mmCIF file of C-alpha atoms and ligand atoms in Angstrom:
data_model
loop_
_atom_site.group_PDB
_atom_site.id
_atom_site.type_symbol
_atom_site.label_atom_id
_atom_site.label_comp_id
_atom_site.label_asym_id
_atom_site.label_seq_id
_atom_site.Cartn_x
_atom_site.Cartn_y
_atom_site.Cartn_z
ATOM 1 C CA UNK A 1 74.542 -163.626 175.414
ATOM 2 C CA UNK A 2 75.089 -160.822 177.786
ATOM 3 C CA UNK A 3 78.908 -160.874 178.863
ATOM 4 C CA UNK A 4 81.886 -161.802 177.085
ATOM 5 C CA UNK A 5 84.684 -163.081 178.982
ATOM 6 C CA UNK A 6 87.938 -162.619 176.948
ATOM 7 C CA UNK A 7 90.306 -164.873 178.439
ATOM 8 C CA UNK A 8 89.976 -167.219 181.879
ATOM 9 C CA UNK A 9 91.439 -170.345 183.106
ATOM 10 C CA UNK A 10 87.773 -171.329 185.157
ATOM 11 C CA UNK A 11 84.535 -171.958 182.984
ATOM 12 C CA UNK A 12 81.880 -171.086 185.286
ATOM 13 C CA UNK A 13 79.161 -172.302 182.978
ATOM 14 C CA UNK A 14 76.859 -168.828 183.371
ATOM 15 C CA UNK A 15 75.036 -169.026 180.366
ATOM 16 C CA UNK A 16 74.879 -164.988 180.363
ATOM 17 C CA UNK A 17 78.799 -164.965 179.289
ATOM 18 C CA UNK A 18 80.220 -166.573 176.346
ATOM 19 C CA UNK A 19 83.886 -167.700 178.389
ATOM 20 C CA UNK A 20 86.955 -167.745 175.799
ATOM 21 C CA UNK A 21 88.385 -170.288 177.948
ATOM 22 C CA UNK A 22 92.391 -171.043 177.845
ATOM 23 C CA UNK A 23 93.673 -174.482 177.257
ATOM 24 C CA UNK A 24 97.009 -175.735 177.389
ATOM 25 C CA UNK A 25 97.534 -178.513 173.850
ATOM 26 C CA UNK A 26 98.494 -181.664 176.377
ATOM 27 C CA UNK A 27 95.883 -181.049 178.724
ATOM 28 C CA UNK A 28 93.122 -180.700 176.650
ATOM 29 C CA UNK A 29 89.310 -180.221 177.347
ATOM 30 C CA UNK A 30 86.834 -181.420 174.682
ATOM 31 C CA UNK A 31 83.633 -179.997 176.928
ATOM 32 C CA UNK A 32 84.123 -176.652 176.884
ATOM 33 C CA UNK A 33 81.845 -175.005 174.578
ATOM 34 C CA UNK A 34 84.613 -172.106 173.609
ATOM 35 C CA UNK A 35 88.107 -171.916 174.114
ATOM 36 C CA UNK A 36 91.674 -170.427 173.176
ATOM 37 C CA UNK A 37 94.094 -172.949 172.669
ATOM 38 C CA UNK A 38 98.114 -172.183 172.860
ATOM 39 C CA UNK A 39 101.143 -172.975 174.405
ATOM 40 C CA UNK A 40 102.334 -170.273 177.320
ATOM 41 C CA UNK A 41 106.022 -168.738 177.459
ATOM 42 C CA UNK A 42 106.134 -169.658 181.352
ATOM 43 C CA UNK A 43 105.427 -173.457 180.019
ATOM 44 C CA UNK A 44 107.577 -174.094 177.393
ATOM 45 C CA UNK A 45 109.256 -177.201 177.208
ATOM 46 C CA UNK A 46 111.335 -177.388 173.696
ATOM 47 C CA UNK A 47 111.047 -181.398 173.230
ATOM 48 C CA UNK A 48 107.408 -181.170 173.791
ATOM 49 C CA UNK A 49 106.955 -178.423 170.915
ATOM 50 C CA UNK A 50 106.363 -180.257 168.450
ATOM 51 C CA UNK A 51 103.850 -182.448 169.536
ATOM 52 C CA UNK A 52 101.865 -179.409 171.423
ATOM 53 C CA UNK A 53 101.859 -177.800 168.085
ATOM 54 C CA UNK A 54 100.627 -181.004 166.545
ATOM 55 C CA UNK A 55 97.533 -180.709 169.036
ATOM 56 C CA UNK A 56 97.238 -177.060 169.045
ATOM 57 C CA UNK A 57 96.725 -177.043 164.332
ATOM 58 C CA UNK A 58 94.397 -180.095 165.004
ATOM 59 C CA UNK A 59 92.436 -178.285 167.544
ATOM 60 C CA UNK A 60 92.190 -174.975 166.495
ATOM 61 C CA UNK A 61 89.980 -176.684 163.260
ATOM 62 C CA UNK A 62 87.194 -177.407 165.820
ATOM 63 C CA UNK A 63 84.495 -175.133 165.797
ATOM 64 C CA UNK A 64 84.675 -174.029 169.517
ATOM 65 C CA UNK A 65 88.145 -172.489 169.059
ATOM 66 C CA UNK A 66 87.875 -169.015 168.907
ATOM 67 C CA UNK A 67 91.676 -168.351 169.189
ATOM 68 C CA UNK A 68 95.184 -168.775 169.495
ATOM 69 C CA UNK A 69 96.635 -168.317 172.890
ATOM 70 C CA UNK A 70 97.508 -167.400 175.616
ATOM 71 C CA UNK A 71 100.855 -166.601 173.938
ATOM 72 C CA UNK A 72 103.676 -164.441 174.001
ATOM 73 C CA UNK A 73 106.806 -163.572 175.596
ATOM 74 C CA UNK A 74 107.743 -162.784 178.823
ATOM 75 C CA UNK A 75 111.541 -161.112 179.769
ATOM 76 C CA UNK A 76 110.856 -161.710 183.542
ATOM 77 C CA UNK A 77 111.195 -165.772 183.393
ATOM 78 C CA UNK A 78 114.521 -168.076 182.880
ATOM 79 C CA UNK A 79 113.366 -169.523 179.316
ATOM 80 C CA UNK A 80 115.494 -167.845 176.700
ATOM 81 C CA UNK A 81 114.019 -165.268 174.751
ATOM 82 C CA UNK A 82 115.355 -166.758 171.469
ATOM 83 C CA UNK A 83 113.558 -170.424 172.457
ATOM 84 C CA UNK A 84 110.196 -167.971 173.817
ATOM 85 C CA UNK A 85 110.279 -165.781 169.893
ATOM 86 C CA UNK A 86 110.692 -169.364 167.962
ATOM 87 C CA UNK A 87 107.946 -170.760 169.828
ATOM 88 C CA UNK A 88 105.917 -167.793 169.425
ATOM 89 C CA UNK A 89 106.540 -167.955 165.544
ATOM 90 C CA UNK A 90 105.638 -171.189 165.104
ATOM 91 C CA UNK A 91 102.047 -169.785 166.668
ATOM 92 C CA UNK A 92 101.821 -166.802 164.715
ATOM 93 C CA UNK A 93 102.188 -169.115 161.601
ATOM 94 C CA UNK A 94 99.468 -171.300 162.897
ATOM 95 C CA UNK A 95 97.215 -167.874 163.472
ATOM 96 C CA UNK A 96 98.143 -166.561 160.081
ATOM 97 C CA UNK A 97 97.323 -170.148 158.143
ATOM 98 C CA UNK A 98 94.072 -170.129 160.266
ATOM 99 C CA UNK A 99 93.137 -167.138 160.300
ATOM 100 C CA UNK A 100 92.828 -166.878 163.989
ATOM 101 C CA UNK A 101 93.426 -164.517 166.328
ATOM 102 C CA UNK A 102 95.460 -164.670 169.213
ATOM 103 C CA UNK A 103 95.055 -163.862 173.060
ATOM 104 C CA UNK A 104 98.486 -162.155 174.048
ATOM 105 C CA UNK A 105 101.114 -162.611 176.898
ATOM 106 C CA UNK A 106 103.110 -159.798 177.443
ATOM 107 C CA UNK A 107 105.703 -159.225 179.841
ATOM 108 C CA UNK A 108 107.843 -156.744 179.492
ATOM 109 C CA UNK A 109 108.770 -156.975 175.873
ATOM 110 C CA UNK A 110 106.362 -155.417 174.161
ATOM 111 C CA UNK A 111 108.677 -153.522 171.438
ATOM 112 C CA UNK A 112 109.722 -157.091 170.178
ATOM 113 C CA UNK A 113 106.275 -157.982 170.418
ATOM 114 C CA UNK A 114 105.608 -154.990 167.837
ATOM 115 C CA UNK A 115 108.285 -155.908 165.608
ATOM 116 C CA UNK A 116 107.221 -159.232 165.585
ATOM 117 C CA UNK A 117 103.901 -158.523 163.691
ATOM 118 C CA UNK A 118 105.650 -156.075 161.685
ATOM 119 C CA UNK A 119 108.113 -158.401 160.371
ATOM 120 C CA UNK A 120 105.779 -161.194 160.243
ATOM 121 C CA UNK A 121 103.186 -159.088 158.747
ATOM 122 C CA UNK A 122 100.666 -160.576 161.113
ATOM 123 C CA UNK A 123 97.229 -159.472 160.293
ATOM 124 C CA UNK A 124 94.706 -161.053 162.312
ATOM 125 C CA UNK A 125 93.573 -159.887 165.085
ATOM 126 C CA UNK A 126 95.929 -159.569 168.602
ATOM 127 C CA UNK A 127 94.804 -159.088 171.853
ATOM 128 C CA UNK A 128 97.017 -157.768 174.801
ATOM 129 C CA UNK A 129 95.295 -159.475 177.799
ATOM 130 C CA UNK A 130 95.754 -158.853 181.331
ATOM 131 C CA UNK A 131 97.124 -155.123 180.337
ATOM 132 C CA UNK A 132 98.643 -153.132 183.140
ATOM 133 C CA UNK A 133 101.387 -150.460 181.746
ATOM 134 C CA UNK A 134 101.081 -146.681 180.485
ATOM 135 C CA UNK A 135 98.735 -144.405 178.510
ATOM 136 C CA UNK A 136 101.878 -143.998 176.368
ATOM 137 C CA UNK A 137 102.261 -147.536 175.829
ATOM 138 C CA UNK A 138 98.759 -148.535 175.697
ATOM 139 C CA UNK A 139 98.379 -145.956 172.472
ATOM 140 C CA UNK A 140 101.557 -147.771 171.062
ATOM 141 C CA UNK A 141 99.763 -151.015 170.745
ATOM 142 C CA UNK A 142 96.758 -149.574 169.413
ATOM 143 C CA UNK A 143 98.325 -147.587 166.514
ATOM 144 C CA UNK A 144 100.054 -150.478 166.040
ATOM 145 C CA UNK A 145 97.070 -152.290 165.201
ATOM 146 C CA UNK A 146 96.338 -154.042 168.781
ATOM 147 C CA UNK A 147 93.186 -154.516 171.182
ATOM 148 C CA UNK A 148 93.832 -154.534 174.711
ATOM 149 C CA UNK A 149 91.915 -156.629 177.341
ATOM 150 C CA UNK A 150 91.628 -155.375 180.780
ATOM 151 C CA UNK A 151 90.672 -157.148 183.883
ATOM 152 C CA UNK A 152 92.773 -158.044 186.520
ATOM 153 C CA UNK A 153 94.669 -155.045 187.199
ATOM 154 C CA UNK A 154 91.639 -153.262 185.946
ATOM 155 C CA UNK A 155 90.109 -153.902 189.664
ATOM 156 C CA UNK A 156 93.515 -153.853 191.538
ATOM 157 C CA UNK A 157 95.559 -150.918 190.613
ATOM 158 C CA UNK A 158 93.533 -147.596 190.530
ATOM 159 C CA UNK A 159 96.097 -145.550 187.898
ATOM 160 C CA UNK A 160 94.379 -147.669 185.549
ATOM 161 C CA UNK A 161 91.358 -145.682 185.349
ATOM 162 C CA UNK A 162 92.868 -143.091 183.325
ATOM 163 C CA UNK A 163 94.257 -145.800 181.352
ATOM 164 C CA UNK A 164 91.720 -147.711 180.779
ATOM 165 C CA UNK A 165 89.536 -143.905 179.742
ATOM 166 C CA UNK A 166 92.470 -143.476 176.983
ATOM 167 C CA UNK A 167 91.028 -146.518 175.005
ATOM 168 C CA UNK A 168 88.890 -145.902 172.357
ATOM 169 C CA UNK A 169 85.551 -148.077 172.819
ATOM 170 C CA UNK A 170 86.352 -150.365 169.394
ATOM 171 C CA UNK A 171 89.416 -151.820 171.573
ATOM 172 C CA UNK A 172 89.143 -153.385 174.137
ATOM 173 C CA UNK A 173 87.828 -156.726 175.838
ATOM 174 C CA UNK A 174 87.866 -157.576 178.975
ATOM 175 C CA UNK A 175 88.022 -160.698 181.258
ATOM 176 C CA UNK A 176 89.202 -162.394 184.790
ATOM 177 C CA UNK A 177 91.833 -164.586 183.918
ATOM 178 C CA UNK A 178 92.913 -166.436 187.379
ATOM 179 C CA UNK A 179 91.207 -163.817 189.591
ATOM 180 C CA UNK A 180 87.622 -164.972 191.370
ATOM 181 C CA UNK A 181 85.901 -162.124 190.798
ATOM 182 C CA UNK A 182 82.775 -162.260 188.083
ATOM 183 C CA UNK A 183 83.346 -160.697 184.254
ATOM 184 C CA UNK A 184 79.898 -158.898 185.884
ATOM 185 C CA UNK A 185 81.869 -156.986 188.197
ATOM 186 C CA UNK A 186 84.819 -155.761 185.543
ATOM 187 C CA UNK A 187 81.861 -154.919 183.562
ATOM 188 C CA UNK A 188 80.473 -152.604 186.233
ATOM 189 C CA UNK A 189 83.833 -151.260 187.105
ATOM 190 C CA UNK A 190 84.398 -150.417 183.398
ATOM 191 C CA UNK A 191 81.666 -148.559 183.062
ATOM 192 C CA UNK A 192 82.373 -146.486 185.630
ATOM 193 C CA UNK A 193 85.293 -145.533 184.671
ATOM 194 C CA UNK A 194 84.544 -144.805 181.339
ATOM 195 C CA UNK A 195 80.904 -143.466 182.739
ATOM 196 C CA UNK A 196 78.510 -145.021 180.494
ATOM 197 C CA UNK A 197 76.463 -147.775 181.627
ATOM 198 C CA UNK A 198 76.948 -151.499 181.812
ATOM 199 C CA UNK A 199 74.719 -151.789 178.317
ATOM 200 C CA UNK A 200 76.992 -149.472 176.574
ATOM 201 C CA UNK A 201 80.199 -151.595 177.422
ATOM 202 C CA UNK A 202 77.931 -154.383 176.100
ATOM 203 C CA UNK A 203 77.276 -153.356 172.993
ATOM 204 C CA UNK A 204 80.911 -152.401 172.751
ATOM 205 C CA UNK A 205 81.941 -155.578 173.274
ATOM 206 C CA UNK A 206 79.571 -157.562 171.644
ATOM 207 C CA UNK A 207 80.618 -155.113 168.320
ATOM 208 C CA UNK A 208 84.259 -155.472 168.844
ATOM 209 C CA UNK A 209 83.489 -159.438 169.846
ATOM 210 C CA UNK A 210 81.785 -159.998 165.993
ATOM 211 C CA UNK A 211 84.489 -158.218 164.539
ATOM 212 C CA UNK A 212 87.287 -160.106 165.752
ATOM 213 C CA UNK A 213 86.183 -163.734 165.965
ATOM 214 C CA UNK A 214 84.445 -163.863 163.045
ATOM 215 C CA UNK A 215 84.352 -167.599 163.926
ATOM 216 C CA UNK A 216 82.293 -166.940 166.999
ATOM 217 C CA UNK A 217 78.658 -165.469 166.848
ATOM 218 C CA UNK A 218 77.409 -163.637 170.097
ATOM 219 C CA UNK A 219 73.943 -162.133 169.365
HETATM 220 ZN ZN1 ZN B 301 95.825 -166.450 181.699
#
């Protein structure tokens, strides 16, 4: 296995990248060979919680889940932050009692997202995906115990080089999420910005891929 993708919605079935693909709990997929389960701030419903939930601790005991997610919080969408943090709890507790970690969501309200695993005293791992904010912010997270996953924005917005340069080579992932471009080409692009080769952000990955999904093997 070549290429890890850290988090996409499309399993493109290259067998040179192990996909972390993202599953909703009511829509579920049982053929794909590795996948995040979790249920999405933009999504929530409150009376379908507790069922989701249901799905989401019977599912994450299969051996293809690698992780809890995408989850989060967002401050840019109607649903009410209180309903978005309770829903989010009821995760982490899942992620904690599993020992999973989780793919992140973030929009916005990153300092609750901090206090959150503070108060919580969530330590598995937590993954930022889809990052696009500040140097400033970006070493926030990771003194704060986070990885960051790049991709999207990685290719889009250019001030993300420097970014993306700031993070030491034990944290980060990277992935596509909805965009159609190939976890190949963020691989190239990452390289270049960090100038190493593609190898080098390989073997990063692959070592920061065995450390964090311990339930995952990628040789
Ligand atoms: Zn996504």
């Amino acid at each position: 296995m070549h290429y890890f993708n850290l988090h996409t919605h499309h399993f493109t079935k290259d067998e040179e990248v192990l996909e972390l693909v993202n599953q909703y709990p009511k829509q579920f997929d049982a053929t794909l060979p590795c996948f995040s389960i979790g249920i999405h701030p933009w999504y929530i419903k409150e009376e379908d919680v507790a069922e989701e939930l249901k799905i989401m601790e019977e599912k994450i005991q299969l051996p293809n889940c690698l992780a809890i997610g995408e989850c989060g919080l967002d401050k840019r969408i109607d649903i009410p932050m209180e309903l978005q943090v309770e829903v989010f709890e009821k995760q982490m507790a899942l992620a904690k009692k599993y020992k999973m970690p989780v793919v992140l969501h973030c929009v916005a309200a990153f300092q609750e997202l901090i206090q959150i695993k503070k108060r919580l005293k969530i330590n598995v791992p937590m993954i930022i995906h889809g990052f696009s904010k500040n140097e400033q912010l970006a070493k926030q997270l990771l003194d704060n115990g986070f990885y960051i996953s790049f991709g999207k924005y990685l290719i889009q917005n250019p001030e993300l080089e420097e970014v993306f340069k700031s993070i030491p080579k034990d944290r980060f992932f990277l992935e596509t999420d909805t965009i159609e471009k190939s976890i190949k080409s963020v691989y190239e692009l990452a390289a270049k910005y960090k100038n190493i080769t593609s190898e080098e952000v390989q073997n990063s990955i692959k070592q920061n891929f065995n450390i964090v999904f311990k339930n995952g093997r990628m040789d």
